[in-house]
mmCIF file of C-alpha atoms in Angstrom:
data_model
loop_
_atom_site.group_PDB
_atom_site.id
_atom_site.type_symbol
_atom_site.label_atom_id
_atom_site.label_comp_id
_atom_site.label_asym_id
_atom_site.label_seq_id
_atom_site.Cartn_x
_atom_site.Cartn_y
_atom_site.Cartn_z
ATOM 1 C CA UNK A 543 17.194 -3.983 -14.306
ATOM 2 C CA UNK A 544 13.616 -3.386 -14.551
ATOM 3 C CA UNK A 545 10.200 -4.473 -15.396
ATOM 4 C CA UNK A 546 7.612 -1.916 -16.450
ATOM 5 C CA UNK A 547 4.414 -1.714 -18.451
ATOM 6 C CA UNK A 548 5.645 0.940 -20.854
ATOM 7 C CA UNK A 549 8.301 3.584 -21.373
ATOM 8 C CA UNK A 550 8.187 7.324 -21.999
ATOM 9 C CA UNK A 551 8.912 8.797 -25.380
ATOM 10 C CA UNK A 552 12.524 8.453 -26.495
ATOM 11 C CA UNK A 553 12.456 12.186 -27.277
ATOM 12 C CA UNK A 554 13.457 12.752 -23.654
ATOM 13 C CA UNK A 555 16.730 10.850 -23.944
ATOM 14 C CA UNK A 556 19.945 12.247 -22.567
ATOM 15 C CA UNK A 557 22.695 12.953 -25.135
ATOM 16 C CA UNK A 558 24.039 9.614 -26.264
ATOM 17 C CA UNK A 559 27.560 8.356 -25.940
ATOM 18 C CA UNK A 560 28.394 6.255 -28.984
ATOM 19 C CA UNK A 561 30.906 3.573 -29.666
ATOM 20 C CA UNK A 562 31.330 1.684 -32.898
ATOM 21 C CA UNK A 563 32.785 -1.725 -33.626
ATOM 22 C CA UNK A 564 33.900 -3.135 -36.926
ATOM 23 C CA UNK A 565 35.316 -6.484 -37.890
ATOM 24 C CA UNK A 566 37.593 -6.777 -40.918
ATOM 25 C CA UNK A 567 36.533 -10.386 -41.455
ATOM 26 C CA UNK A 568 32.880 -11.059 -42.192
ATOM 27 C CA UNK A 569 31.756 -14.517 -41.058
ATOM 28 C CA UNK A 570 28.860 -16.187 -42.797
ATOM 29 C CA UNK A 571 26.675 -15.342 -39.803
ATOM 30 C CA UNK A 572 26.428 -11.720 -40.962
ATOM 31 C CA UNK A 573 23.573 -11.648 -43.468
ATOM 32 C CA UNK A 574 22.607 -8.000 -42.911
ATOM 33 C CA UNK A 575 24.502 -6.432 -45.785
ATOM 34 C CA UNK A 576 26.802 -4.283 -43.653
ATOM 35 C CA UNK A 577 24.050 -2.807 -41.477
ATOM 36 C CA UNK A 578 25.219 -1.001 -38.357
ATOM 37 C CA UNK A 579 22.974 -2.041 -35.487
ATOM 38 C CA UNK A 580 22.044 0.517 -32.825
ATOM 39 C CA UNK A 581 22.240 -0.951 -29.311
ATOM 40 C CA UNK A 582 20.848 1.109 -26.413
ATOM 41 C CA UNK A 583 22.486 0.878 -22.982
ATOM 42 C CA UNK A 584 22.321 2.423 -19.536
ATOM 43 C CA UNK A 585 24.773 5.149 -18.494
ATOM 44 C CA UNK A 586 25.779 4.196 -14.941
ATOM 45 C CA UNK A 587 25.288 0.516 -14.188
ATOM 46 C CA UNK A 588 28.637 -0.907 -13.018
ATOM 47 C CA UNK A 589 30.016 -3.456 -13.608
ATOM 48 C CA UNK A 590 27.846 -3.880 -16.721
ATOM 49 C CA UNK A 591 28.226 -0.404 -18.189
ATOM 50 C CA UNK A 592 29.975 2.668 -16.837
ATOM 51 C CA UNK A 593 32.607 5.281 -17.665
ATOM 52 C CA UNK A 594 36.028 4.503 -16.189
ATOM 53 C CA UNK A 595 38.634 6.930 -14.880
ATOM 54 C CA UNK A 596 40.062 7.310 -18.388
ATOM 55 C CA UNK A 597 36.693 8.426 -19.742
ATOM 56 C CA UNK A 598 36.115 5.146 -21.578
ATOM 57 C CA UNK A 599 32.684 3.509 -21.662
ATOM 58 C CA UNK A 600 33.332 -0.035 -20.426
ATOM 59 C CA UNK A 601 31.740 -2.963 -18.591
ATOM 60 C CA UNK A 602 30.498 -6.517 -18.947
ATOM 61 C CA UNK A 603 27.757 -5.600 -21.428
ATOM 62 C CA UNK A 604 30.159 -3.483 -23.484
ATOM 63 C CA UNK A 605 32.803 -6.217 -23.674
ATOM 64 C CA UNK A 606 30.279 -8.991 -24.331
ATOM 65 C CA UNK A 607 28.781 -7.066 -27.234
ATOM 66 C CA UNK A 608 32.223 -6.408 -28.700
ATOM 67 C CA UNK A 609 33.237 -10.068 -28.438
ATOM 68 C CA UNK A 610 29.949 -11.310 -29.890
ATOM 69 C CA UNK A 611 30.090 -8.813 -32.765
ATOM 70 C CA UNK A 612 33.636 -9.905 -33.578
ATOM 71 C CA UNK A 613 32.605 -13.552 -33.453
ATOM 72 C CA UNK A 614 29.568 -13.032 -35.683
ATOM 73 C CA UNK A 615 30.954 -10.326 -37.938
ATOM 74 C CA UNK A 616 28.430 -7.536 -37.469
ATOM 75 C CA UNK A 617 28.869 -3.817 -36.860
ATOM 76 C CA UNK A 618 27.167 -1.878 -34.082
ATOM 77 C CA UNK A 619 26.919 1.491 -32.414
ATOM 78 C CA UNK A 620 26.271 1.937 -28.702
ATOM 79 C CA UNK A 621 23.858 4.616 -27.489
ATOM 80 C CA UNK A 622 24.386 5.124 -23.755
ATOM 81 C CA UNK A 623 21.234 6.995 -22.778
ATOM 82 C CA UNK A 624 20.097 5.645 -19.405
ATOM 83 C CA UNK A 625 17.951 2.600 -18.712
ATOM 84 C CA UNK A 626 14.507 4.156 -19.048
ATOM 85 C CA UNK A 627 15.498 6.048 -22.200
ATOM 86 C CA UNK A 628 17.066 2.871 -23.620
ATOM 87 C CA UNK A 629 13.762 1.041 -23.209
ATOM 88 C CA UNK A 630 11.970 3.927 -24.889
ATOM 89 C CA UNK A 631 14.456 4.103 -27.770
ATOM 90 C CA UNK A 632 13.920 0.454 -28.664
ATOM 91 C CA UNK A 633 10.156 0.728 -28.290
ATOM 92 C CA UNK A 634 10.145 3.787 -30.578
ATOM 93 C CA UNK A 635 12.362 2.131 -33.187
ATOM 94 C CA UNK A 636 15.216 4.577 -32.553
ATOM 95 C CA UNK A 637 17.460 1.700 -31.462
ATOM 96 C CA UNK A 638 17.468 -1.901 -32.631
ATOM 97 C CA UNK A 639 18.165 -3.617 -29.327
ATOM 98 C CA UNK A 640 18.573 -3.190 -25.585
ATOM 99 C CA UNK A 641 21.636 -4.426 -23.677
ATOM 100 C CA UNK A 642 21.489 -2.921 -20.203
ATOM 101 C CA UNK A 643 21.226 -5.637 -17.578
ATOM 102 C CA UNK A 644 17.567 -6.088 -18.493
ATOM 103 C CA UNK A 645 15.901 -8.897 -16.552
ATOM 104 C CA UNK A 646 13.967 -11.415 -18.614
ATOM 105 C CA UNK A 647 10.531 -11.256 -17.005
ATOM 106 C CA UNK A 648 7.099 -12.532 -17.943
ATOM 107 C CA UNK A 649 5.800 -8.970 -17.765
ATOM 108 C CA UNK A 650 8.277 -7.779 -20.372
ATOM 109 C CA UNK A 651 7.613 -10.735 -22.650
ATOM 110 C CA UNK A 652 3.873 -10.087 -22.394
ATOM 111 C CA UNK A 653 4.567 -6.479 -23.397
ATOM 112 C CA UNK A 654 6.195 -7.574 -26.639
ATOM 113 C CA UNK A 655 9.880 -7.839 -25.766
ATOM 114 C CA UNK A 656 11.777 -10.668 -27.436
ATOM 115 C CA UNK A 657 14.830 -11.816 -25.490
ATOM 116 C CA UNK A 658 18.015 -13.687 -26.167
ATOM 117 C CA UNK A 659 19.224 -16.564 -24.079
ATOM 118 C CA UNK A 660 20.127 -15.357 -20.598
ATOM 119 C CA UNK A 661 23.693 -14.086 -20.330
ATOM 120 C CA UNK A 662 23.932 -13.405 -16.572
ATOM 121 C CA UNK A 663 21.795 -14.404 -13.588
ATOM 122 C CA UNK A 664 21.099 -11.649 -11.085
ATOM 123 C CA UNK A 665 18.962 -11.085 -8.012
ATOM 124 C CA UNK A 666 17.712 -7.780 -6.613
ATOM 125 C CA UNK A 667 18.530 -6.668 -3.089
ATOM 126 C CA UNK A 668 17.690 -3.976 -0.573
ATOM 127 C CA UNK A 669 20.641 -1.885 0.592
ATOM 128 C CA UNK A 670 20.850 0.477 3.564
ATOM 129 C CA UNK A 671 23.242 3.148 4.781
ATOM 130 C CA UNK A 672 26.449 1.843 6.317
ATOM 131 C CA UNK A 673 25.835 1.264 10.021
ATOM 132 C CA UNK A 674 22.063 1.359 9.655
ATOM 133 C CA UNK A 675 19.849 -0.402 12.190
ATOM 134 C CA UNK A 676 17.687 -1.745 9.331
ATOM 135 C CA UNK A 677 18.269 -5.509 9.312
ATOM 136 C CA UNK A 678 15.027 -6.896 7.892
ATOM 137 C CA UNK A 679 11.946 -6.014 5.868
ATOM 138 C CA UNK A 680 10.016 -5.604 9.126
ATOM 139 C CA UNK A 681 12.362 -2.768 10.126
ATOM 140 C CA UNK A 682 11.159 -0.749 7.119
ATOM 141 C CA UNK A 683 7.662 -0.202 8.546
ATOM 142 C CA UNK A 684 6.745 3.484 8.357
ATOM 143 C CA UNK A 685 9.884 4.338 6.380
ATOM 144 C CA UNK A 686 10.639 5.211 2.752
ATOM 145 C CA UNK A 687 12.522 3.158 0.165
ATOM 146 C CA UNK A 688 14.244 4.625 -2.920
ATOM 147 C CA UNK A 689 13.907 2.780 -6.228
ATOM 148 C CA UNK A 690 15.081 3.307 -9.817
ATOM 149 C CA UNK A 691 12.407 3.845 -12.440
ATOM 150 C CA UNK A 692 11.747 0.978 -14.840
ATOM 151 C CA UNK A 693 13.731 -1.607 -12.916
ATOM 152 C CA UNK A 694 13.064 -5.019 -11.474
ATOM 153 C CA UNK A 695 14.171 -3.555 -8.141
ATOM 154 C CA UNK A 696 11.218 -1.177 -8.307
ATOM 155 C CA UNK A 697 8.897 -4.092 -9.075
ATOM 156 C CA UNK A 698 10.344 -6.042 -6.129
ATOM 157 C CA UNK A 699 9.789 -3.118 -3.736
ATOM 158 C CA UNK A 700 6.258 -2.497 -4.991
ATOM 159 C CA UNK A 701 5.377 -6.164 -4.522
ATOM 160 C CA UNK A 702 6.114 -6.095 -0.781
ATOM 161 C CA UNK A 703 5.619 -2.463 0.295
ATOM 162 C CA UNK A 704 2.052 -2.992 1.537
ATOM 163 C CA UNK A 705 3.004 -6.150 3.414
ATOM 164 C CA UNK A 706 5.821 -4.411 5.272
ATOM 165 C CA UNK A 707 4.320 -0.914 5.474
ATOM 166 C CA UNK A 708 6.864 1.244 3.657
ATOM 167 C CA UNK A 709 6.514 3.889 0.946
ATOM 168 C CA UNK A 710 8.674 4.359 -2.152
ATOM 169 C CA UNK A 711 10.307 7.269 -3.997
ATOM 170 C CA UNK A 712 11.318 6.852 -7.642
ATOM 171 C CA UNK A 713 14.614 8.018 -9.163
ATOM 172 C CA UNK A 714 15.886 8.036 -12.734
ATOM 173 C CA UNK A 715 19.411 6.793 -11.997
ATOM 174 C CA UNK A 716 21.324 4.786 -9.426
ATOM 175 C CA UNK A 717 23.674 7.511 -8.068
ATOM 176 C CA UNK A 718 20.785 9.765 -7.008
ATOM 177 C CA UNK A 719 18.933 6.783 -5.558
ATOM 178 C CA UNK A 720 21.996 5.833 -3.489
ATOM 179 C CA UNK A 721 22.477 9.409 -2.303
ATOM 180 C CA UNK A 722 18.898 9.581 -1.068
ATOM 181 C CA UNK A 723 19.694 6.728 1.308
ATOM 182 C CA UNK A 724 23.125 8.013 2.311
ATOM 183 C CA UNK A 725 21.609 11.440 2.992
ATOM 184 C CA UNK A 726 18.955 9.932 5.250
ATOM 185 C CA UNK A 727 15.883 10.738 3.169
ATOM 186 C CA UNK A 728 15.172 7.058 2.537
ATOM 187 C CA UNK A 729 15.872 4.097 4.807
ATOM 188 C CA UNK A 730 16.858 1.776 1.947
ATOM 189 C CA UNK A 731 17.108 1.413 -1.800
ATOM 190 C CA UNK A 732 16.701 -1.561 -4.120
ATOM 191 C CA UNK A 733 19.277 -2.480 -6.749
ATOM 192 C CA UNK A 734 20.448 -5.473 -8.773
ATOM 193 C CA UNK A 735 22.749 -7.366 -6.421
ATOM 194 C CA UNK A 736 25.909 -7.451 -8.605
ATOM 195 C CA UNK A 737 25.600 -3.727 -9.281
ATOM 196 C CA UNK A 738 25.106 -2.936 -5.600
ATOM 197 C CA UNK A 739 28.063 -5.108 -4.609
ATOM 198 C CA UNK A 740 30.295 -3.474 -7.218
ATOM 199 C CA UNK A 741 29.211 0.029 -6.214
ATOM 200 C CA UNK A 742 30.021 -0.653 -2.570
ATOM 201 C CA UNK A 743 33.338 -2.376 -3.277
ATOM 202 C CA UNK A 744 34.840 -0.322 -6.092
ATOM 203 C CA UNK A 745 32.717 2.813 -6.069
ATOM 204 C CA UNK A 746 33.089 3.430 -2.339
ATOM 205 C CA UNK A 747 29.342 3.911 -1.962
ATOM 206 C CA UNK A 748 28.535 4.107 1.768
ATOM 207 C CA UNK A 749 25.840 1.438 1.726
ATOM 208 C CA UNK A 750 25.606 -2.141 2.945
ATOM 209 C CA UNK A 751 23.485 -5.162 2.057
ATOM 210 C CA UNK A 752 21.574 -6.766 4.969
ATOM 211 C CA UNK A 753 21.200 -10.539 4.888
ATOM 212 C CA UNK A 754 17.885 -11.979 3.779
ATOM 213 C CA UNK A 755 16.609 -8.941 1.871
ATOM 214 C CA UNK A 756 17.051 -10.341 -1.643
ATOM 215 C CA UNK A 757 14.610 -11.848 -4.139
ATOM 216 C CA UNK A 758 14.992 -14.917 -6.364
ATOM 217 C CA UNK A 759 16.075 -12.869 -9.368
ATOM 218 C CA UNK A 760 16.139 -13.608 -13.088
ATOM 219 C CA UNK A 761 18.549 -13.786 -16.007
ATOM 220 C CA UNK A 762 19.625 -10.709 -17.946
ATOM 221 C CA UNK A 763 18.882 -10.777 -21.667
ATOM 222 C CA UNK A 764 19.562 -8.904 -24.900
ATOM 223 C CA UNK A 765 16.177 -7.575 -26.007
ATOM 224 C CA UNK A 766 14.420 -6.470 -29.192
ATOM 225 C CA UNK A 767 10.873 -5.293 -29.895
ATOM 226 C CA UNK A 768 10.799 -5.431 -33.697
ATOM 227 C CA UNK A 769 10.622 -8.955 -35.131
ATOM 228 C CA UNK A 770 12.534 -7.647 -38.169
ATOM 229 C CA UNK A 771 15.605 -7.545 -35.886
ATOM 230 C CA UNK A 772 15.412 -11.283 -35.172
ATOM 231 C CA UNK A 773 18.589 -11.784 -37.230
ATOM 232 C CA UNK A 774 20.464 -9.629 -34.691
ATOM 233 C CA UNK A 775 19.025 -11.640 -31.803
ATOM 234 C CA UNK A 776 20.040 -14.879 -33.528
ATOM 235 C CA UNK A 777 23.592 -13.591 -34.012
ATOM 236 C CA UNK A 778 23.735 -12.557 -30.357
ATOM 237 C CA UNK A 779 22.679 -16.049 -29.254
ATOM 238 C CA UNK A 780 25.133 -17.752 -31.602
ATOM 239 C CA UNK A 781 27.955 -15.450 -30.533
ATOM 240 C CA UNK A 782 27.145 -15.872 -26.850
ATOM 241 C CA UNK A 783 27.288 -19.651 -27.255
ATOM 242 C CA UNK A 784 30.596 -19.355 -29.078
ATOM 243 C CA UNK A 785 32.317 -17.117 -26.532
ATOM 244 C CA UNK A 786 31.080 -19.316 -23.695
ATOM 245 C CA UNK A 787 32.690 -22.300 -25.413
ATOM 246 C CA UNK A 788 36.014 -20.612 -26.204
ATOM 247 C CA UNK A 789 36.458 -19.090 -22.734
ATOM 248 C CA UNK A 790 36.045 -15.424 -23.708
ATOM 249 C CA UNK A 791 32.834 -15.094 -21.684
ATOM 250 C CA UNK A 792 34.537 -16.270 -18.483
ATOM 251 C CA UNK A 793 37.455 -13.903 -19.103
ATOM 252 C CA UNK A 794 35.076 -10.938 -19.434
ATOM 253 C CA UNK A 795 33.150 -11.804 -16.263
ATOM 254 C CA UNK A 796 36.386 -12.327 -14.310
ATOM 255 C CA UNK A 797 37.655 -8.939 -15.520
ATOM 256 C CA UNK A 798 34.792 -7.123 -13.771
ATOM 257 C CA UNK A 799 33.539 -9.487 -11.050
ATOM 258 C CA UNK A 800 36.001 -10.670 -8.417
#
């Protein structure tokens, strides 16, 4: 997800879903005196975070955080508030960190975000309605493209819209963005490639990805804004390294990405 100059006040957040995690053993890595860290996430961003058929909040980000917390011995609470609101919550100090498929970009770093090591590499892609005649950027001339606010997909679309002569409409979540294309109001939308692929395959979203309409992408990172939370970032990096080495990371990715 996204790259944006700033975020609106966190006072506009949707009601948060919360999930706690505790570890009975406390490794030496936990030097925070039992602090419960607040981690802000998106609401609908499969396969990284979403609510399954049993009403459970699950996904790659959710499972990675759980495994890393267990490895490093820290406690956390998830606030699932939507991507834009998650950015705002961290910027306002209402959450300690962001874990929501956030792309590590120069723009974000310049705006004060401090990121972990990358935990997943993702590109952004245009998607069109199933059976659409749109096959290239040139085919978008004179048409409209739907984008999600605060995302790298929005930045990608804005960077080429003048070159290819299309306009954009901004949405606050992926489902409404998809529906705008399916309903014929927009000719295409822009989404992180793994999310778009998962939505088409497992979510039965009636969209398709044309060849050659993808950018170079960037790694996703765990982000903080307050340097006082560096200890959390350090634990995330150490835990990520550990679960990569012991195979847990690969098991989590394989669970959600086929």
